[in-house]
Each structure stands twice: as C-alpha cells, then as structure tokens.
Amino acid sequence: MGYNVVVVGATGNVGREMLNILEERQFPIEKIAVLASRRSLGTEVSFGDKTLKTQDLETFDFTGWDMALFAVGSEATKVHAPKAAKAGCVVIDNSSLYRYDEQIPLIVPEVNPQAIHDYKNKNIIANPNCSTAQMVVALKPLHDRAKIKRVVVSTYQSVSGAGKNGMDELWEQTKAVYNPTKDVPPEAFQKQIAFNVIPQIDVFMDSGDTKEEWKMVAETKKIVDPAIKVTATCVRVPVFVGHSEAINIEFEDFLDEDEARDILREAPGIMVIDKREPGGYVTPVECAGDFATFISRVRQDVTIENGLNLWCVSDNLRKGAALNAVQIAELLGREVLKKA
C-alpha cells in the first residue's frame, strides 16, 4: 500500500524537484496527480520513468487524496489549500502563507518532528523559508548542547530562490555583458544580478529589515526556540542554485570548536567538510543536487564570550524547499497516517 499524493505547481522549479525527490527517496505512492494553473494545463512532467500530464488546479477534487504538496504562490494557496484540507487531504505548503499561523506547525523534520501532530488543527503543515531551513538544521544540535543566545547571519542566496525568471535573468544578463549590443534590464531583481550582489530580498519593512530577513528571525524562533535572538542580512548573489550562510553564534555556555564539529557530524541531515587548507570547504556549486546541509569553516569567535562561527551551504531547491516538504510527508506517513 502507498499514499495518494498530489503535487500542486508541478511545472515550476520546486514542483519538479518535489517529483524528482519523491522518486529518488522511493516514497510509497499508490496514486499521484500533478496540478498546474490553466495556462500550464496539459504540460507534461517527468516522474521517474513515467510522464505525467498536468490537471487543472481550479477544478480538481481533493477528496480521497492523502496529502498534497503545494508549490505555488500564496494567492493560489489561499484559495485552494483550505479546499484540500476540508476534503481530508493534508496540505504541506511551501509558500509563506501559513508559516506564522500559531495553529499551523512549521516543520523541519531534523529539528522539531514532534510538531507534526499539530497538523490536526487545520489539516495544514507549513514548510519554512529556504534560508531558514538549512540554518536551523545546523543550529538545533548545537542549541541542545550549549543553548544559543544570539545568532548573526549573513546569507548569500542563489537566483533560483526567485524561480525560473530569476535564473533566466542571470543567464541573459551574463551573456549580455559579453555582447553589449543586447540590453537586459533588471526585472526579477532590483538591480543587475550578473557580476553583482544585491542586499535586498523581498520588500522593505518599517524596521529597515527586508521581509526575507524578518522571515529568518520569526521562523527560527518558531522552529527552534523563541528565546533565541536573531539578526539577518540577506543578499542575492549571481549563483544559479545553492544558498550559503555565514553564521555567528553566541552561546550561554562555552562550546569548543572541536566538540561543535563532532556534534554536527553526528547530527541528521548534516555533512561536515572542514579542512583548514585551500578548498577544504563546500561551495554552492558542489552542494547542488545533494540532500545534505554542508557545514565548513567551524571556528571560535574570540571577540565575544562563548562565540562560534561557521559556514553553511545547501541546495535551496532541495533542503530549502522540495526535500523538506517530502521529509515532512515521510514524517506524516510514519508518525500519523501509517498507511505504508
């Protein structure tokens, strides 16, 4: 036996990645449906050695389906997720719509799997922001040992976080640098992204933080510990896939860098590649297509008491989105539905 699974937004970057990961991890599926908006209706997507044709999200009946992995924007999710939930289909939502609802669990399975049982409140589970997901995987095992007081994080986020349009814009602008006869003005981003970095992701808030920075703060508190102080600076960089983060952590108790490395090596979902030699660390190019969150450059911060620095890299389309959603589906099946 397996589960009846729906992938909503199957033609987008994250939706396609969800299908890839469901197949790669051999998720027990009895029946699968792929949905898209009407403008993408009938588009074919790959699922293992099969080719699936997308159905219309507007008219789809979720009755009899066990779970739906949503990879569409907040507006479409707001309309269709409640319909799926009401029909008895558990929604695992990748948008930001439900992340801050106190009744809806926000889950990273390596960090707070116990929250899965709260799905019953609304039949909906939220997937965190991509930059938050990889960071909390690294923070949680360290927090369990020495209790984190404060986190200062600077992100270096790839253009795939802005979808296909962001990836296309980087590609076209890069070519245009070498072919000045073609002008490619910024559309997906606020300024030129090719050979540049942009210290703005999402809109500005009254505080001066961007929405992306606020998300990292709010989500870390909800997933790990509301007492942790977090400040973030989120930057878009000209990398196609893979988010990187420079993380500075202040603990209540002293934590030696060697012990921190050992803790992280034993933690689920983490690979530690940390050699103090040229190239002895992981970069976004090397993490693309991988399931793991990679940790490098672990070292004491001697400028504060009980401080530690580390470098964190992960494939944002995987752990930051599609993989985490599938891991939630696995957790839901294992702990709650128990059909397979």
CSV table of N, CA and C in Angstrom, one decimal, residues 225-280:
chain,number,residue,atom,x,y,z
A,225,ASP,N,13.5,27.9,19.1
A,225,ASP,CA,13.4,28.4,20.5
A,225,ASP,C,13.0,29.9,20.4
A,226,PRO,N,11.9,30.3,20.9
A,226,PRO,CA,11.5,31.7,20.9
A,226,PRO,C,12.5,32.7,21.6
A,227,ALA,N,13.3,32.1,22.5
A,227,ALA,CA,14.3,32.9,23.3
A,227,ALA,C,15.5,33.3,22.5
A,228,ILE,N,15.8,32.7,21.3
A,228,ILE,CA,16.9,33.0,20.5
A,228,ILE,C,16.8,34.3,19.9
A,229,LYS,N,17.8,35.2,20.0
A,229,LYS,CA,17.8,36.5,19.3
A,229,LYS,C,18.5,36.3,17.9
A,230,VAL,N,17.9,36.7,16.9
A,230,VAL,CA,18.4,36.5,15.5
A,230,VAL,C,18.4,37.9,14.8
A,231,THR,N,19.5,38.2,14.1
A,231,THR,CA,19.6,39.3,13.2
A,231,THR,C,20.2,38.8,11.9
A,232,ALA,N,19.6,39.2,10.8
A,232,ALA,CA,20.0,38.7,9.5
A,232,ALA,C,20.2,39.8,8.5
A,233,THR,N,21.1,39.6,7.5
A,233,THR,CA,21.2,40.4,6.3
A,233,THR,C,21.2,39.4,5.2
A,234,CYS,N,20.2,39.6,4.3
A,234,CYS,CA,20.0,38.6,3.2
A,234,CYS,C,20.4,39.2,1.9
A,235,VAL,N,21.3,38.5,1.1
A,235,VAL,CA,21.9,39.1,-0.1
A,235,VAL,C,21.7,38.1,-1.2
A,236,ARG,N,21.3,38.6,-2.4
A,236,ARG,CA,21.2,37.8,-3.6
A,236,ARG,C,22.5,37.9,-4.3
A,237,VAL,N,23.0,36.7,-4.7
A,237,VAL,CA,24.3,36.6,-5.4
A,237,VAL,C,24.1,35.9,-6.8
A,238,PRO,N,25.1,36.1,-7.7
A,238,PRO,CA,24.9,35.5,-9.0
A,238,PRO,C,25.4,34.0,-9.1
A,239,VAL,N,24.6,33.2,-8.3
A,239,VAL,CA,24.8,31.8,-8.3
A,239,VAL,C,23.4,31.2,-8.7
A,240,PHE,N,23.5,30.1,-9.5
A,240,PHE,CA,22.2,29.6,-10.0
A,240,PHE,C,21.5,28.8,-8.9
A,241,VAL,N,22.2,27.9,-8.3
A,241,VAL,CA,21.5,27.0,-7.2
A,241,VAL,C,22.4,26.9,-6.0
A,242,GLY,N,21.9,27.0,-4.8
A,242,GLY,CA,22.6,26.8,-3.6
A,242,GLY,C,22.7,28.1,-2.8
A,243,HIS,N,22.2,28.1,-1.6
A,243,HIS,CA,22.3,29.2,-0.7
A,243,HIS,C,23.4,29.0,0.3
A,244,SER,N,24.2,30.0,0.6
A,244,SER,CA,25.3,30.0,1.5
A,244,SER,C,25.0,30.9,2.7
A,245,GLU,N,25.5,30.6,3.9
A,245,GLU,CA,25.3,31.5,5.0
A,245,GLU,C,26.5,31.5,5.9
A,246,ALA,N,26.9,32.7,6.3
A,246,ALA,CA,27.9,32.9,7.3
A,246,ALA,C,27.2,33.1,8.6
A,247,ILE,N,27.4,32.2,9.6
A,247,ILE,CA,26.6,32.3,10.8
A,247,ILE,C,27.5,32.5,12.0
A,248,ASN,N,27.2,33.5,12.8
A,248,ASN,CA,27.9,33.7,14.0
A,248,ASN,C,27.0,33.4,15.2
A,249,ILE,N,27.4,32.6,16.1
A,249,ILE,CA,26.5,32.1,17.2
A,249,ILE,C,27.1,32.5,18.5
A,250,GLU,N,26.3,33.0,19.4
A,250,GLU,CA,26.7,33.3,20.8
A,250,GLU,C,25.9,32.3,21.7
A,251,PHE,N,26.6,31.5,22.5
A,251,PHE,CA,26.0,30.5,23.4
A,251,PHE,C,26.0,31.0,24.8
A,252,GLU,N,25.1,30.4,25.6
A,252,GLU,CA,25.1,30.7,27.1
A,252,GLU,C,26.3,30.0,27.7
A,253,ASP,N,26.7,28.8,27.2
A,253,ASP,CA,27.8,28.1,27.8
A,253,ASP,C,28.9,27.9,26.7
A,254,PHE,N,30.1,27.7,27.2
A,254,PHE,CA,31.3,27.5,26.2
A,254,PHE,C,31.1,26.3,25.4
A,255,LEU,N,31.4,26.4,24.1
A,255,LEU,CA,31.4,25.2,23.2
A,255,LEU,C,32.6,25.3,22.4
A,256,ASP,N,33.5,24.3,22.6
A,256,ASP,CA,34.7,24.2,21.8
A,256,ASP,C,34.5,23.9,20.4
A,257,GLU,N,35.3,24.4,19.5
A,257,GLU,CA,35.0,24.2,18.0
A,257,GLU,C,35.2,22.8,17.7
A,258,ASP,N,36.1,22.0,18.3
A,258,ASP,CA,36.2,20.6,18.0
A,258,ASP,C,35.0,19.8,18.4
A,259,GLU,N,34.5,20.1,19.6
A,259,GLU,CA,33.2,19.5,20.0
A,259,GLU,C,32.1,19.8,19.1
A,260,ALA,N,32.0,21.1,18.7
A,260,ALA,CA,30.9,21.5,17.8
A,260,ALA,C,31.0,20.7,16.5
A,261,ARG,N,32.2,20.5,16.0
A,261,ARG,CA,32.4,19.7,14.8
A,261,ARG,C,31.8,18.3,15.0
A,262,ASP,N,32.2,17.7,16.1
A,262,ASP,CA,31.8,16.4,16.4
A,262,ASP,C,30.3,16.3,16.5
A,263,ILE,N,29.7,17.3,17.2
A,263,ILE,CA,28.2,17.3,17.3
A,263,ILE,C,27.5,17.4,15.9
A,264,LEU,N,28.0,18.2,15.1
A,264,LEU,CA,27.4,18.4,13.8
A,264,LEU,C,27.6,17.2,12.9
A,265,ARG,N,28.8,16.5,13.0
A,265,ARG,CA,29.0,15.3,12.2
A,265,ARG,C,27.9,14.2,12.6
A,266,GLU,N,27.5,14.2,13.8
A,266,GLU,CA,26.5,13.2,14.3
A,266,GLU,C,25.1,13.6,14.0
A,267,ALA,N,24.9,14.9,13.7
A,267,ALA,CA,23.5,15.4,13.5
A,267,ALA,C,22.9,14.9,12.2
A,268,PRO,N,21.6,14.7,12.2
A,268,PRO,CA,20.9,14.2,11.0
A,268,PRO,C,20.9,15.3,10.0
A,269,GLY,N,21.1,14.9,8.7
A,269,GLY,CA,21.0,15.9,7.6
A,269,GLY,C,22.2,16.8,7.3
A,270,ILE,N,23.3,16.6,8.1
A,270,ILE,CA,24.4,17.4,8.0
A,270,ILE,C,25.6,16.6,7.6
A,271,MET,N,26.4,17.3,6.7
A,271,MET,CA,27.8,16.8,6.3
A,271,MET,C,28.8,17.9,6.7
A,272,VAL,N,29.8,17.5,7.5
A,272,VAL,CA,30.8,18.4,7.8
A,272,VAL,C,32.1,18.2,6.9
A,273,ILE,N,32.4,19.2,6.2
A,273,ILE,CA,33.6,19.2,5.3
A,273,ILE,C,34.4,20.5,5.8
A,274,ASP,N,35.4,20.2,6.6
A,274,ASP,CA,36.1,21.4,7.3
A,274,ASP,C,37.5,21.1,7.4
A,275,LYS,N,38.3,21.3,6.4
A,275,LYS,CA,39.7,21.2,6.4
A,275,LYS,C,40.4,22.6,6.3
A,276,ARG,N,41.3,22.8,7.1
A,276,ARG,CA,41.9,24.2,7.1
A,276,ARG,C,43.1,24.2,6.1
A,277,GLU,N,42.6,24.1,4.8
A,277,GLU,CA,43.6,24.1,3.7
A,277,GLU,C,42.8,24.7,2.5
A,278,PRO,N,43.5,25.2,1.5
A,278,PRO,CA,42.8,25.7,0.3
A,278,PRO,C,41.8,24.7,-0.3
A,279,GLY,N,40.5,25.1,-0.4
A,279,GLY,CA,39.5,24.3,-0.9
A,279,GLY,C,38.9,23.3,0.1
A,280,GLY,N,39.3,23.4,1.3
A,280,GLY,CA,38.8,22.4,2.3
A,280,GLY,C,37.4,22.8,2.9
